[in-house]
Coordinates of C-alpha atoms in Angstrom, one line a residue:
M1 CA 63.8 34.5 -139.6
K2 CA 62.4 32.6 -136.4
K3 CA 59.1 33.3 -135.6
N4 CA 56.8 32.2 -132.2
I5 CA 53.1 30.9 -132.7
I6 CA 50.9 29.4 -130.6
S7 CA 50.5 25.6 -130.9
F8 CA 47.8 23.4 -130.1
L9 CA 48.1 20.1 -129.2
I10 CA 45.0 17.8 -128.6
M11 CA 45.9 15.0 -126.3
G12 CA 42.7 15.0 -124.3
G13 CA 42.6 18.1 -124.2
I14 CA 44.1 21.5 -125.7
M15 CA 47.7 23.2 -124.5
F16 CA 48.7 26.4 -125.4
G17 CA 52.2 27.1 -125.7
C18 CA 55.2 28.8 -127.6
T19 CA 57.2 26.6 -130.5
D20 CA 59.8 27.6 -132.9
L21 CA 58.8 27.1 -136.3
E22 CA 61.7 26.1 -137.4
E23 CA 61.7 23.1 -135.1
L24 CA 59.5 19.8 -135.4
P25 CA 57.2 19.2 -132.5
Q26 CA 58.5 16.6 -130.2
Q27 CA 55.4 14.0 -130.5
S28 CA 55.7 14.4 -134.8
L29 CA 58.8 12.5 -136.2
S30 CA 59.0 13.6 -140.3
T31 CA 59.2 10.7 -143.1
E32 CA 62.8 12.0 -143.8
L33 CA 63.5 11.8 -140.0
A34 CA 61.9 8.3 -139.2
F35 CA 63.7 6.7 -142.1
S36 CA 67.1 8.3 -141.9
D37 CA 69.3 6.0 -140.5
R38 CA 69.4 2.2 -139.7
Q39 CA 68.1 2.9 -135.9
A40 CA 65.5 5.2 -136.7
T41 CA 64.0 2.8 -139.8
I42 CA 64.2 -0.5 -136.8
G43 CA 62.4 1.9 -134.5
S44 CA 59.7 2.8 -137.1
M45 CA 59.0 -1.0 -137.6
L46 CA 58.8 -1.5 -133.7
G47 CA 56.2 1.1 -133.9
V48 CA 53.9 -0.6 -136.3
Y49 CA 53.7 -3.3 -133.8
S50 CA 53.2 -1.2 -131.2
L51 CA 50.1 0.4 -133.0
S52 CA 48.8 -3.4 -132.9
Q53 CA 48.6 -3.1 -129.6
Q54 CA 45.7 -1.0 -129.4
F55 CA 42.3 -1.8 -127.8
D56 CA 40.5 -1.6 -131.2
V57 CA 43.2 -3.9 -133.1
Y58 CA 44.5 -6.5 -131.1
G59 CA 44.0 -5.0 -127.8
S60 CA 41.2 -7.2 -127.4
L61 CA 37.9 -5.6 -128.7
P62 CA 37.8 -7.6 -132.5
A63 CA 38.3 -10.8 -130.8
V64 CA 35.2 -10.2 -128.0
I65 CA 33.0 -9.2 -131.0
G66 CA 34.0 -12.7 -132.9
D67 CA 33.4 -14.2 -129.7
F68 CA 29.8 -13.1 -129.1
Q69 CA 29.1 -13.2 -133.0
S70 CA 30.0 -16.9 -132.9
D71 CA 27.9 -17.7 -130.0
N72 CA 31.4 -18.5 -127.7
V73 CA 30.3 -15.7 -125.2
T74 CA 26.5 -14.2 -124.4
F75 CA 27.7 -10.3 -124.4
I76 CA 25.9 -8.5 -121.6
G77 CA 27.3 -5.1 -121.1
S78 CA 25.9 -2.2 -121.2
F79 CA 27.6 -0.5 -124.3
P80 CA 24.8 0.3 -126.8
T81 CA 27.1 0.1 -129.8
L82 CA 28.6 -3.2 -129.3
Q83 CA 25.0 -4.4 -128.3
D84 CA 23.9 -3.3 -132.0
I85 CA 27.0 -5.7 -133.5
R86 CA 25.8 -8.5 -130.8
E87 CA 21.8 -7.9 -132.4
Y88 CA 23.2 -7.1 -136.4
A89 CA 21.7 -3.9 -136.1
T90 CA 25.0 -1.9 -136.9
R91 CA 24.9 1.5 -138.3
S92 CA 27.3 3.5 -139.7
D93 CA 27.5 6.1 -137.3
N94 CA 28.2 3.4 -134.8
G95 CA 31.2 4.7 -132.5
T96 CA 32.6 1.5 -132.2
I97 CA 32.8 0.2 -136.0
S98 CA 34.4 3.8 -136.9
E99 CA 37.5 3.2 -134.4
L100 CA 38.0 -0.2 -135.7
W101 CA 38.2 0.9 -138.8
Y102 CA 40.6 3.8 -138.0
Q103 CA 43.1 2.0 -135.5
H104 CA 43.3 -0.9 -138.3
Y105 CA 44.1 1.3 -141.2
R106 CA 46.8 3.7 -138.7
V107 CA 48.9 0.2 -138.6
I108 CA 48.1 0.0 -142.7
A109 CA 49.6 3.4 -143.0
A110 CA 53.0 2.9 -140.8
A111 CA 53.5 -0.9 -142.2
N112 CA 53.1 1.1 -145.8
A113 CA 55.4 3.8 -144.8
V114 CA 58.3 1.1 -144.1
I115 CA 57.8 -0.7 -147.3
A116 CA 58.0 2.8 -149.2
N117 CA 60.9 3.8 -147.3
A118 CA 63.1 1.4 -145.8
P119 CA 64.7 0.6 -149.1
G120 CA 66.2 4.3 -149.8
V121 CA 67.5 4.6 -146.1
P122 CA 71.1 6.2 -146.6
D123 CA 72.8 4.5 -143.6
P124 CA 75.5 2.1 -144.9
T125 CA 75.4 0.3 -141.7
L126 CA 71.9 -0.8 -142.5
T127 CA 72.5 -3.5 -144.5
D128 CA 70.5 -5.2 -148.0
A129 CA 69.5 -7.9 -146.3
E130 CA 68.3 -5.9 -143.2
K131 CA 66.1 -3.4 -145.2
A132 CA 64.4 -6.4 -147.2
Q133 CA 63.5 -7.9 -143.9
L134 CA 62.2 -4.5 -142.8
V135 CA 59.9 -4.5 -145.8
G136 CA 59.3 -8.1 -145.0
E137 CA 57.6 -7.3 -142.0
G138 CA 55.5 -4.5 -143.0
K139 CA 54.1 -6.6 -145.7
F140 CA 53.0 -9.2 -143.2
M141 CA 51.7 -6.4 -141.0
R142 CA 50.1 -5.1 -143.4
A143 CA 48.5 -8.8 -144.7
I144 CA 47.3 -9.3 -140.9
M145 CA 45.6 -6.4 -141.4
H146 CA 44.0 -6.5 -144.2
L147 CA 42.7 -10.0 -143.4
Q148 CA 41.2 -8.8 -140.2
L149 CA 39.5 -5.7 -141.6
L150 CA 38.3 -8.3 -144.3
N151 CA 36.4 -11.0 -141.7
L152 CA 34.8 -8.1 -139.8
F153 CA 33.5 -6.4 -142.8
S154 CA 32.8 -8.5 -145.6
Q155 CA 31.0 -11.8 -146.2
P156 CA 33.3 -15.1 -145.7
I157 CA 34.6 -15.8 -149.2
Q158 CA 32.7 -19.2 -149.1
I159 CA 29.1 -16.9 -148.6
G160 CA 29.7 -14.1 -150.7
G161 CA 31.6 -15.2 -153.3
A162 CA 34.9 -14.2 -154.8
G163 CA 33.3 -11.0 -156.4
A164 CA 31.6 -9.3 -152.9
A165 CA 32.3 -6.3 -151.8
G166 CA 35.5 -6.2 -149.7
I167 CA 37.3 -3.4 -148.2
P168 CA 39.5 -0.8 -149.5
L169 CA 43.2 -1.9 -150.1
V170 CA 45.4 0.7 -149.4
L171 CA 49.1 0.3 -150.5
E172 CA 50.9 3.5 -150.5
P173 CA 52.2 5.5 -147.6
F174 CA 50.2 8.6 -146.6
T175 CA 51.2 11.7 -148.2
G176 CA 49.3 14.5 -146.7
E177 CA 46.5 13.9 -149.9
V178 CA 43.4 12.3 -148.7
I179 CA 42.2 9.8 -151.2
E180 CA 38.9 8.1 -151.3
Y181 CA 40.1 4.8 -151.9
P182 CA 37.3 2.2 -153.5
R183 CA 36.3 -1.1 -152.3
S184 CA 38.1 -3.7 -153.5
T185 CA 36.3 -7.4 -154.1
V186 CA 37.2 -9.9 -151.3
G187 CA 39.2 -11.9 -153.7
E188 CA 41.0 -9.0 -154.7
V189 CA 41.8 -8.4 -151.2
Y190 CA 42.9 -12.0 -150.7
A191 CA 45.0 -11.9 -153.9
Q192 CA 46.8 -8.9 -152.1
I193 CA 47.4 -10.5 -148.6
Q194 CA 48.5 -13.9 -150.2
Q195 CA 51.1 -11.8 -152.4
D196 CA 52.4 -10.0 -148.9
L197 CA 52.6 -13.1 -147.4
E198 CA 54.4 -14.9 -150.7
E199 CA 57.0 -11.8 -150.9
A200 CA 57.8 -11.2 -147.2
L201 CA 58.1 -15.3 -146.6
P202 CA 61.8 -15.3 -148.3
A203 CA 63.0 -11.9 -146.4
V204 CA 62.0 -12.0 -142.9
P205 CA 63.9 -14.3 -140.2
D206 CA 63.7 -17.9 -138.8
T207 CA 64.4 -16.3 -135.4
Y208 CA 65.8 -13.1 -133.9
D209 CA 67.9 -12.9 -131.3
A210 CA 65.8 -12.2 -128.4
S211 CA 63.5 -14.8 -127.3
D212 CA 60.6 -12.5 -126.9
F213 CA 60.8 -10.5 -130.4
T214 CA 61.2 -14.2 -132.1
R215 CA 57.7 -14.5 -130.6
A216 CA 56.7 -11.1 -131.1
R217 CA 58.0 -9.9 -134.7
A218 CA 57.4 -11.6 -138.5
T219 CA 58.8 -14.6 -138.9
K220 CA 58.9 -17.6 -141.3
G221 CA 56.9 -19.3 -138.7
S222 CA 54.4 -16.4 -138.5
V223 CA 54.1 -15.9 -142.6
R224 CA 53.4 -19.5 -142.9
A225 CA 50.6 -19.6 -140.2
L226 CA 49.0 -16.5 -141.8
L227 CA 49.4 -18.2 -144.8
S228 CA 47.7 -21.7 -143.7
R229 CA 45.0 -19.8 -142.2
V230 CA 44.5 -17.8 -145.4
H231 CA 44.2 -20.6 -147.6
L232 CA 41.8 -22.3 -145.1
Y233 CA 39.2 -19.3 -144.6
K234 CA 39.3 -19.6 -148.8
G235 CA 38.9 -23.6 -148.3
E236 CA 41.8 -24.6 -149.8
W237 CA 42.6 -27.5 -147.9
A238 CA 45.6 -29.0 -149.5
Q239 CA 47.6 -25.5 -149.0
A240 CA 46.5 -25.0 -146.1
A241 CA 47.7 -28.2 -144.3
E242 CA 50.9 -28.2 -146.6
R243 CA 51.3 -24.7 -145.0
A244 CA 50.9 -25.4 -141.2
N245 CA 52.8 -28.7 -141.4
E246 CA 55.7 -27.0 -142.5
V247 CA 55.3 -24.6 -139.1
L248 CA 55.0 -27.8 -136.9
A249 CA 58.0 -29.6 -138.4
S250 CA 60.1 -26.4 -137.1
D251 CA 61.7 -26.9 -133.8
L252 CA 61.3 -23.6 -132.5
Y253 CA 57.5 -24.5 -131.6
S254 CA 56.1 -27.1 -129.0
L255 CA 53.1 -27.5 -126.9
G256 CA 52.4 -26.3 -123.5
T257 CA 52.3 -29.2 -120.8
D258 CA 49.2 -27.6 -119.1
Y259 CA 47.3 -24.0 -119.2
E260 CA 49.6 -22.3 -117.1
F261 CA 51.6 -20.1 -119.4
F262 CA 49.1 -17.1 -120.8
S263 CA 50.9 -14.5 -119.5
E264 CA 54.7 -16.0 -120.6
I265 CA 56.2 -15.9 -124.1
H266 CA 56.0 -19.7 -124.8
P267 CA 57.1 -21.7 -127.4
E268 CA 53.7 -22.7 -128.3
Y269 CA 53.2 -19.0 -129.6
V270 CA 53.8 -18.4 -133.2
F271 CA 53.2 -14.9 -133.6
T272 CA 52.1 -12.6 -130.4
I273 CA 51.8 -8.9 -129.5
L274 CA 53.6 -8.2 -126.6
N275 CA 52.0 -6.1 -123.5
S276 CA 53.6 -5.1 -120.5
A277 CA 51.7 -3.4 -117.2
I278 CA 52.8 0.3 -118.9
D279 CA 52.7 -0.8 -122.4
N280 CA 49.4 -2.4 -123.5
G281 CA 46.1 -2.1 -125.4
R282 CA 44.2 -1.4 -122.3
T283 CA 44.1 -2.4 -119.1
G284 CA 41.0 -0.2 -117.4
S285 CA 37.4 -0.3 -118.6
G286 CA 38.2 -2.8 -121.7
G287 CA 40.7 -5.3 -122.8
W288 CA 40.8 -8.8 -122.5
A289 CA 40.5 -9.1 -118.2
A290 CA 37.9 -6.5 -118.1
Y291 CA 35.6 -8.4 -120.3
F292 CA 35.9 -11.8 -119.5
N293 CA 36.5 -11.8 -116.1
P294 CA 33.3 -11.6 -113.5
A295 CA 32.3 -8.3 -112.0
E296 CA 33.5 -9.4 -108.3
A297 CA 36.8 -10.1 -110.0
G298 CA 37.5 -6.2 -109.9
A299 CA 36.1 -6.8 -114.2
R300 CA 33.1 -5.5 -116.2
G301 CA 31.7 -9.0 -116.6
D302 CA 30.5 -8.6 -119.8
A303 CA 31.2 -11.7 -121.7
P304 CA 30.8 -14.6 -119.7
M305 CA 30.5 -18.2 -121.4
S306 CA 27.4 -18.7 -123.6
D307 CA 25.2 -21.8 -122.3
Y308 CA 25.9 -23.1 -125.9
I309 CA 29.8 -23.7 -124.9
V310 CA 29.3 -24.7 -121.5
A311 CA 27.2 -27.3 -122.6
A312 CA 29.4 -28.5 -125.2
F313 CA 32.3 -28.5 -122.5
N314 CA 30.2 -30.7 -120.5
E315 CA 29.5 -33.2 -123.3
E316 CA 32.8 -34.6 -122.3
E317 CA 33.1 -35.5 -118.7
G318 CA 36.9 -34.1 -117.2
D319 CA 37.7 -32.0 -119.6
L320 CA 40.8 -29.5 -118.2
R321 CA 40.0 -26.4 -120.4
F322 CA 37.0 -26.0 -119.0
E323 CA 37.6 -27.8 -115.3
E324 CA 41.0 -25.6 -115.0
L325 CA 39.9 -22.4 -116.9
S326 CA 36.7 -21.2 -115.7
R327 CA 34.7 -20.2 -112.8
V328 CA 31.1 -19.2 -111.9
G329 CA 30.5 -15.5 -110.9
D330 CA 28.3 -14.5 -108.4
N331 CA 25.7 -14.0 -111.1
G332 CA 25.5 -17.5 -111.7
R333 CA 27.2 -17.4 -114.9
V334 CA 30.6 -18.9 -116.0
Y335 CA 33.7 -17.2 -116.8
T336 CA 37.2 -18.2 -118.3
T337 CA 39.9 -17.2 -116.4
K338 CA 42.6 -17.3 -119.3
F339 CA 43.0 -13.7 -118.9
P340 CA 44.3 -13.0 -115.2

């Protein structure tokens, strides 16, 4: 028997309406439907990449934090939560930290769903090779999320050692049961990241049919590049060089001839999260342009170059990176123009 109930949809506010209990809300998709056929399964994997566009993942905020904590920029913004991070005075109730944590694990949960469910998709048009590829893409995204979380929330392995407290490893899809995962050690997290990447490598392709997808989805080049970075962080120089050289040896990638390609899909990119004017992490009060451009350019002007980095550029006269990609704001501070 059909019944009607009042449903509550919380998306910036509460909307009231009647809905059939036998029908799923349009904004929801059951696991069964998400992996019911070829199109839905590929769409679920593309959804993992889409989630990583978020402001708190690859929509700029972790990179901004990394820049001001490493003294590449001087954070002069008014956000108290970012000021606390800048001063290394972060408390557990810091809202910025909570959102970073949540959004990264949201991507991991979506990747885990693909890894667990893609092999069992009943649609015969989804081949075994394609299923393995989707699992490989999921493991690449899970690895890159765990690595960024490790960088944000743990000490470097060369400082704290492999036994230092890392982050929780979440390797199973969410089934509705809330599980309190313990913190794994830094060494355990690195081991899982490497395992995911090594297992992804043979499954993902060199390229995709569309050139944009080649830069925006996991490929052998992006997996090898991330493995090189992992080895670099661990101080494993020979392995880092080997994996990096494998990427450089590919004819898929080439250096740019100038600095005018930041808004285009370019062969210099090994892996990038694609954004458009209507599909992006943030273009308003946050995001790359808002932080790194001066206020008179319509931005926040929160992240000018630090005196340290300006002095480093000025040590070599005629550095084109500095001459072509910087401007002095009305406040007298130097800003990068990389993000129009």
